[in-house]
PDB file of C-alpha atoms in Angstrom:
ATOM      1  CA  MET A   1     143.362  40.080  81.981  1.00 82.00           C
ATOM      2  CA  LYS A   2     141.025  37.824  83.956  1.00 87.00           C
ATOM      3  CA  MET A   3     143.968  36.487  85.996  1.00 90.00           C
ATOM      4  CA  LEU A   4     145.046  40.029  86.819  1.00 90.00           C
ATOM      5  CA  SER A   5     141.469  40.905  87.822  1.00 90.00           C
ATOM      6  CA  LEU A   6     141.233  37.837  90.058  1.00 90.00           C
ATOM      7  CA  ALA A   7     144.582  38.727  91.627  1.00 92.00           C
ATOM      8  CA  LEU A   8     143.322  42.273  92.304  1.00 91.00           C
ATOM      9  CA  ILE A   9     140.152  40.879  93.913  1.00 92.00           C
ATOM     10  CA  ILE A  10     142.134  38.514  96.153  1.00 93.00           C
ATOM     11  CA  CYS A  11     144.591  41.258  97.143  1.00 92.00           C
ATOM     12  CA  GLY A  12     141.690  43.625  97.767  1.00 92.00           C
ATOM     13  CA  LEU A  13     139.977  41.116 100.060  1.00 92.00           C
ATOM     14  CA  LEU A  14     143.193  40.556 102.010  1.00 91.00           C
ATOM     15  CA  VAL A  15     144.186  44.222 102.266  1.00 90.00           C
ATOM     16  CA  GLY A  16     140.669  45.533 102.985  1.00 91.00           C
ATOM     17  CA  PRO A  17     138.194  43.314 104.857  1.00 90.00           C
ATOM     18  CA  ALA A  18     140.648  40.698 106.176  1.00 92.00           C
ATOM     19  CA  TYR A  19     142.971  43.391 107.555  1.00 91.00           C
ATOM     20  CA  TRP A  20     140.018  45.192 109.193  1.00 88.00           C
ATOM     21  CA  ILE A  21     138.643  41.989 110.796  1.00 88.00           C
ATOM     22  CA  TYR A  22     142.074  40.933 112.039  1.00 90.00           C
ATOM     23  CA  ASN A  23     142.745  44.311 113.690  1.00 88.00           C
ATOM     24  CA  LYS A  24     139.271  44.667 115.216  1.00 82.00           C
ATOM     25  CA  PHE A  25     138.970  41.195 116.721  1.00 82.00           C
ATOM     26  CA  TYR A  26     142.378  39.519 116.966  1.00 86.00           C
ATOM     27  CA  THR A  27     145.147  42.049 117.720  1.00 87.00           C
ATOM     28  CA  GLY A  28     146.434  42.538 121.225  1.00 89.00           C
ATOM     29  CA  SER A  29     145.869  39.915 123.872  1.00 93.00           C
ATOM     30  CA  GLU A  30     142.863  38.622 125.719  1.00 92.00           C
ATOM     31  CA  ALA A  31     142.745  40.070 129.228  1.00 93.00           C
ATOM     32  CA  ALA A  32     139.540  38.304 130.289  1.00 94.00           C
ATOM     33  CA  LEU A  33     136.710  36.154 128.962  1.00 96.00           C
ATOM     34  CA  LEU A  34     133.576  36.519 131.057  1.00 96.00           C
ATOM     35  CA  THR A  35     130.331  34.607 130.700  1.00 96.00           C
ATOM     36  CA  LEU A  36     127.353  36.906 131.041  1.00 96.00           C
ATOM     37  CA  LYS A  37     124.643  35.489 133.245  1.00 95.00           C
ATOM     38  CA  PRO A  38     120.947  36.022 132.511  1.00 91.00           C
ATOM     39  CA  ALA A  39     119.343  38.257 135.126  1.00 83.00           C
ATOM     40  CA  GLU A  40     116.103  37.261 136.764  1.00 73.00           C
ATOM     41  CA  SER A  41     113.190  38.724 134.833  1.00 66.00           C
ATOM     42  CA  LYS A  42     109.444  38.389 134.916  1.00 60.00           C
ATOM     43  CA  PRO A  43     107.654  36.685 132.024  1.00 60.00           C
ATOM     44  CA  GLY A  44     106.926  39.107 129.191  1.00 57.00           C
ATOM     45  CA  LEU A  45     109.769  41.462 130.084  1.00 61.00           C
ATOM     46  CA  ALA A  46     112.895  41.882 128.005  1.00 72.00           C
ATOM     47  CA  ARG A  47     115.735  39.573 128.996  1.00 86.00           C
ATOM     48  CA  THR A  48     118.997  41.008 130.355  1.00 92.00           C
ATOM     49  CA  TRP A  49     122.485  39.583 130.888  1.00 95.00           C
ATOM     50  CA  GLN A  50     124.996  40.813 133.445  1.00 95.00           C
ATOM     51  CA  SER A  51     128.768  40.331 133.568  1.00 95.00           C
ATOM     52  CA  GLU A  52     130.787  39.698 136.662  1.00 95.00           C
ATOM     53  CA  PRO A  53     132.842  42.747 137.702  1.00 96.00           C
ATOM     54  CA  PHE A  54     136.137  43.019 135.826  1.00 96.00           C
ATOM     55  CA  ARG A  55     139.058  45.349 136.332  1.00 95.00           C
ATOM     56  CA  LEU A  56     140.622  47.600 133.683  1.00 95.00           C
ATOM     57  CA  GLU A  57     143.903  49.444 134.212  1.00 95.00           C
ATOM     58  CA  ALA A  58     145.434  52.382 132.330  1.00 94.00           C
ATOM     59  CA  GLY A  59     148.303  50.170 131.082  1.00 94.00           C
ATOM     60  CA  MET A  60     145.839  48.019 129.090  1.00 93.00           C
ATOM     61  CA  ALA A  61     145.058  50.796 126.591  1.00 91.00           C
ATOM     62  CA  PRO A  62     143.858  50.658 123.950  1.00 92.00           C
ATOM     63  CA  ALA A  63     141.320  48.123 125.202  1.00 93.00           C
ATOM     64  CA  GLY A  64     138.321  46.651 123.438  1.00 92.00           C
ATOM     65  CA  LEU A  65     135.152  44.916 124.568  1.00 95.00           C
ATOM     66  CA  ILE A  66     133.847  42.256 122.203  1.00 95.00           C
ATOM     67  CA  LEU A  67     130.523  40.506 122.717  1.00 96.00           C
ATOM     68  CA  VAL A  68     130.519  36.845 121.664  1.00 96.00           C
ATOM     69  CA  ALA A  69     127.081  35.216 121.476  1.00 95.00           C
ATOM     70  CA  GLN A  70     125.545  31.989 120.230  1.00 95.00           C
ATOM     71  CA  GLY A  71     121.885  31.387 119.665  1.00 93.00           C
ATOM     72  CA  HIS A  72     119.249  29.492 117.756  1.00 92.00           C
ATOM     73  CA  PHE A  73     115.972  30.118 115.953  1.00 89.00           C
ATOM     74  CA  SER A  74     113.302  28.124 114.198  1.00 83.00           C
ATOM     75  CA  PRO A  75     114.609  26.861 110.830  1.00 78.00           C
ATOM     76  CA  ASN A  76     111.203  27.213 109.143  1.00 79.00           C
ATOM     77  CA  MET A  77     111.356  31.005 108.838  1.00 77.00           C
ATOM     78  CA  ASP A  78     110.632  32.989 105.690  1.00 79.00           C
ATOM     79  CA  GLU A  79     113.844  33.243 103.612  1.00 78.00           C
ATOM     80  CA  SER A  80     113.072  36.836 102.620  1.00 80.00           C
ATOM     81  CA  ARG A  81     112.872  37.949 106.278  1.00 83.00           C
ATOM     82  CA  PRO A  82     115.918  36.653 108.180  1.00 87.00           C
ATOM     83  CA  PRO A  83     115.759  37.257 111.938  1.00 89.00           C
ATOM     84  CA  SER A  84     117.400  40.248 113.575  1.00 90.00           C
ATOM     85  CA  ASP A  85     117.123  41.486 117.156  1.00 92.00           C
ATOM     86  CA  SER A  86     117.915  44.819 118.809  1.00 94.00           C
ATOM     87  CA  TYR A  87     119.923  45.047 122.012  1.00 95.00           C
ATOM     88  CA  SER A  88     121.514  47.691 124.181  1.00 94.00           C
ATOM     89  CA  ALA A  89     124.749  47.380 126.132  1.00 96.00           C
ATOM     90  CA  THR A  90     125.475  49.507 129.182  1.00 96.00           C
ATOM     91  CA  LEU A  91     128.989  49.726 130.573  1.00 96.00           C
ATOM     92  CA  ALA A  92     129.326  50.822 134.192  1.00 96.00           C
ATOM     93  CA  ARG A  93     132.505  51.838 136.014  1.00 95.00           C
ATOM     94  CA  ASP A  94     132.527  51.842 139.796  1.00 91.00           C
ATOM     95  CA  GLY A  95     128.718  52.037 139.817  1.00 85.00           C
ATOM     96  CA  SER A  96     128.439  54.915 137.325  1.00 93.00           C
ATOM     97  CA  ALA A  97     126.781  53.836 134.056  1.00 92.00           C
ATOM     98  CA  ALA A  98     127.540  55.222 130.600  1.00 92.00           C
ATOM     99  CA  GLN A  99     124.995  55.923 127.870  1.00 93.00           C
ATOM    100  CA  PRO A 100     123.556  52.626 126.519  1.00 94.00           C
ATOM    101  CA  LEU A 101     124.958  51.487 123.171  1.00 94.00           C
ATOM    102  CA  ALA A 102     122.359  50.107 120.729  1.00 94.00           C
ATOM    103  CA  PHE A 103     123.319  47.253 118.402  1.00 94.00           C
ATOM    104  CA  LYS A 104     121.697  44.453 116.404  1.00 93.00           C
ATOM    105  CA  LEU A 105     122.358  40.739 116.217  1.00 92.00           C
ATOM    106  CA  GLY A 106     121.004  39.218 113.037  1.00 90.00           C
ATOM    107  CA  VAL A 107     121.618  36.751 110.235  1.00 89.00           C
ATOM    108  CA  LYS A 108     121.559  37.224 106.481  1.00 86.00           C
ATOM    109  CA  HIS A 109     120.242  33.731 105.657  1.00 81.00           C
ATOM    110  CA  VAL A 110     117.901  31.446 107.545  1.00 81.00           C
ATOM    111  CA  SER A 111     119.840  28.325 106.498  1.00 81.00           C
ATOM    112  CA  ASP A 112     122.081  28.542 109.609  1.00 77.00           C
ATOM    113  CA  SER A 113     119.628  28.269 112.489  1.00 82.00           C
ATOM    114  CA  ASN A 114     122.448  28.176 115.101  1.00 89.00           C
ATOM    115  CA  PRO A 115     124.300  31.456 114.472  1.00 92.00           C
ATOM    116  CA  ALA A 116     127.381  32.753 116.289  1.00 93.00           C
ATOM    117  CA  PHE A 117     127.993  36.495 116.636  1.00 94.00           C
ATOM    118  CA  ARG A 118     131.027  38.711 117.366  1.00 93.00           C
ATOM    119  CA  GLU A 119     130.102  42.321 118.025  1.00 93.00           C
ATOM    120  CA  HIS A 120     132.813  44.908 118.723  1.00 91.00           C
ATOM    121  CA  LEU A 121     131.120  47.061 121.383  1.00 93.00           C
ATOM    122  CA  VAL A 122     133.704  49.533 122.655  1.00 91.00           C
ATOM    123  CA  LEU A 123     137.246  50.640 121.874  1.00 90.00           C
ATOM    124  CA  MET A 124     138.854  52.629 124.677  1.00 92.00           C
ATOM    125  CA  GLN A 125     141.897  54.587 123.487  1.00 92.00           C
ATOM    126  CA  LYS A 126     142.511  55.641 127.093  1.00 94.00           C
ATOM    127  CA  VAL A 127     141.328  53.420 129.913  1.00 94.00           C
ATOM    128  CA  GLN A 128     140.086  54.910 133.129  1.00 94.00           C
ATOM    129  CA  PRO A 129     141.132  52.469 135.858  1.00 96.00           C
ATOM    130  CA  GLY A 130     138.331  50.901 137.804  1.00 95.00           C
ATOM    131  CA  GLU A 131     135.934  48.037 138.264  1.00 96.00           C
ATOM    132  CA  TYR A 132     133.578  47.609 135.313  1.00 96.00           C
ATOM    133  CA  THR A 133     130.414  45.642 134.603  1.00 96.00           C
ATOM    134  CA  LEU A 134     128.475  45.180 131.375  1.00 96.00           C
ATOM    135  CA  THR A 135     124.715  44.773 131.113  1.00 95.00           C
ATOM    136  CA  VAL A 136     123.116  43.657 127.837  1.00 95.00           C
ATOM    137  CA  ALA A 137     119.353  44.023 127.414  1.00 93.00           C
ATOM    138  CA  GLN A 138     116.959  42.944 124.674  1.00 91.00           C
ATOM    139  CA  ALA A 139     114.894  45.731 123.169  1.00 87.00           C
ATOM    140  CA  ALA A 140     111.915  43.496 122.349  1.00 84.00           C
ATOM    141  CA  GLU A 141     110.810  39.887 122.107  1.00 84.00           C
ATOM    142  CA  PRO A 142     113.688  38.080 120.363  1.00 86.00           C
ATOM    143  CA  ALA A 143     113.518  36.238 117.052  1.00 87.00           C
ATOM    144  CA  ILE A 144     116.872  34.599 117.854  1.00 90.00           C
ATOM    145  CA  GLU A 145     117.032  32.888 121.232  1.00 90.00           C
ATOM    146  CA  ILE A 146     120.471  33.516 122.787  1.00 92.00           C
ATOM    147  CA  ASP A 147     121.953  30.390 124.397  1.00 92.00           C
ATOM    148  CA  ARG A 148     125.301  31.787 125.521  1.00 94.00           C
ATOM    149  CA  MET A 149     126.728  35.282 125.784  1.00 96.00           C
ATOM    150  CA  GLN A 150     130.333  36.131 126.661  1.00 97.00           C
ATOM    151  CA  LEU A 151     132.365  39.304 126.970  1.00 97.00           C
ATOM    152  CA  GLN A 152     135.912  39.223 125.655  1.00 96.00           C
ATOM    153  CA  VAL A 153     138.152  41.961 127.074  1.00 95.00           C
ATOM    154  CA  ARG A 154     141.173  42.596 124.834  1.00 94.00           C
ATOM    155  CA  GLN A 155     144.119  44.818 125.708  1.00 95.00           C
ATOM    156  CA  HIS A 156     146.667  46.589 123.491  1.00 94.00           C
ATOM    157  CA  ILE A 157     144.520  46.251 120.373  1.00 90.00           C
ATOM    158  CA  ARG A 158     145.176  48.165 117.177  1.00 88.00           C
ATOM    159  CA  GLU A 159     142.580  50.142 115.305  1.00 85.00           C
ATOM    160  CA  PRO A 160     142.630  49.459 111.533  1.00 88.00           C
ATOM    161  CA  ASP A 161     144.219  52.186 109.408  1.00 91.00           C
ATOM    162  CA  PRO A 162     141.393  53.573 107.222  1.00 91.00           C
ATOM    163  CA  ASN A 163     143.827  54.299 104.366  1.00 94.00           C
ATOM    164  CA  ILE A 164     144.807  50.629 104.146  1.00 93.00           C
ATOM    165  CA  VAL A 165     141.164  49.518 104.267  1.00 92.00           C
ATOM    166  CA  MET A 166     140.224  51.966 101.494  1.00 94.00           C
ATOM    167  CA  ALA A 167     143.191  50.797  99.386  1.00 93.00           C
ATOM    168  CA  GLY A 168     141.906  47.237  99.732  1.00 93.00           C
ATOM    169  CA  ILE A 169     138.419  48.286  98.690  1.00 93.00           C
ATOM    170  CA  GLY A 170     139.909  50.150  95.721  1.00 94.00           C
ATOM    171  CA  LEU A 171     141.790  47.015  94.619  1.00 93.00           C
ATOM    172  CA  LEU A 172     138.604  45.003  94.998  1.00 92.00           C
ATOM    173  CA  VAL A 173     136.629  47.451  92.854  1.00 93.00           C
ATOM    174  CA  LEU A 174     139.354  47.504  90.178  1.00 92.00           C
ATOM    175  CA  GLY A 175     139.351  43.717  90.073  1.00 93.00           C
ATOM    176  CA  ILE A 176     135.584  43.545  89.722  1.00 93.00           C
ATOM    177  CA  LEU A 177     135.619  46.182  86.989  1.00 91.00           C
ATOM    178  CA  GLY A 178     138.331  44.224  85.186  1.00 89.00           C
ATOM    179  CA  LEU A 179     136.192  41.077  85.262  1.00 88.00           C
ATOM    180  CA  VAL A 180     133.084  42.877  84.066  1.00 90.00           C
ATOM    181  CA  MET A 181     134.744  44.889  81.294  1.00 86.00           C
ATOM    182  CA  PHE A 182     136.926  42.175  79.772  1.00 79.00           C
TER     183      PHE A 182
END
């Protein structure tokens, strides 16, 4: 019974989380990889990063914007309070900006003081052609100092099927219950 439970857990991990991660970050093809440049800011003000202009066409749909960042923080932080920072991303097309999107970059453990992040910002089912720019701004003084920030533009990506993800989670739960009960 334990072997069956372990098999259910492994299948659940592959069908659920692995399938979701693969579809969100690796399907389609990379259309562009842009390095965001820090904007000039006065001391004490929140730091911002700006992308170079990039072009999106209707034939790229569905398209996704993925933020890739690397940073560092002091390794002598309290283990019970791992660092996490708030940011906002603003996408502009031909000079017209959309509503800012709030997101967090954080770690679960302080043991890795040089974290790397992949944040799926936007999925565009239909792409409005035009010239786009992305601006990322810190909400407050950061706990994690960002060393490098890039924007990955992916075209023809697939959105994960929620039924498949839920089936994977169901298999995972059944496997865990099988281990606990027997």
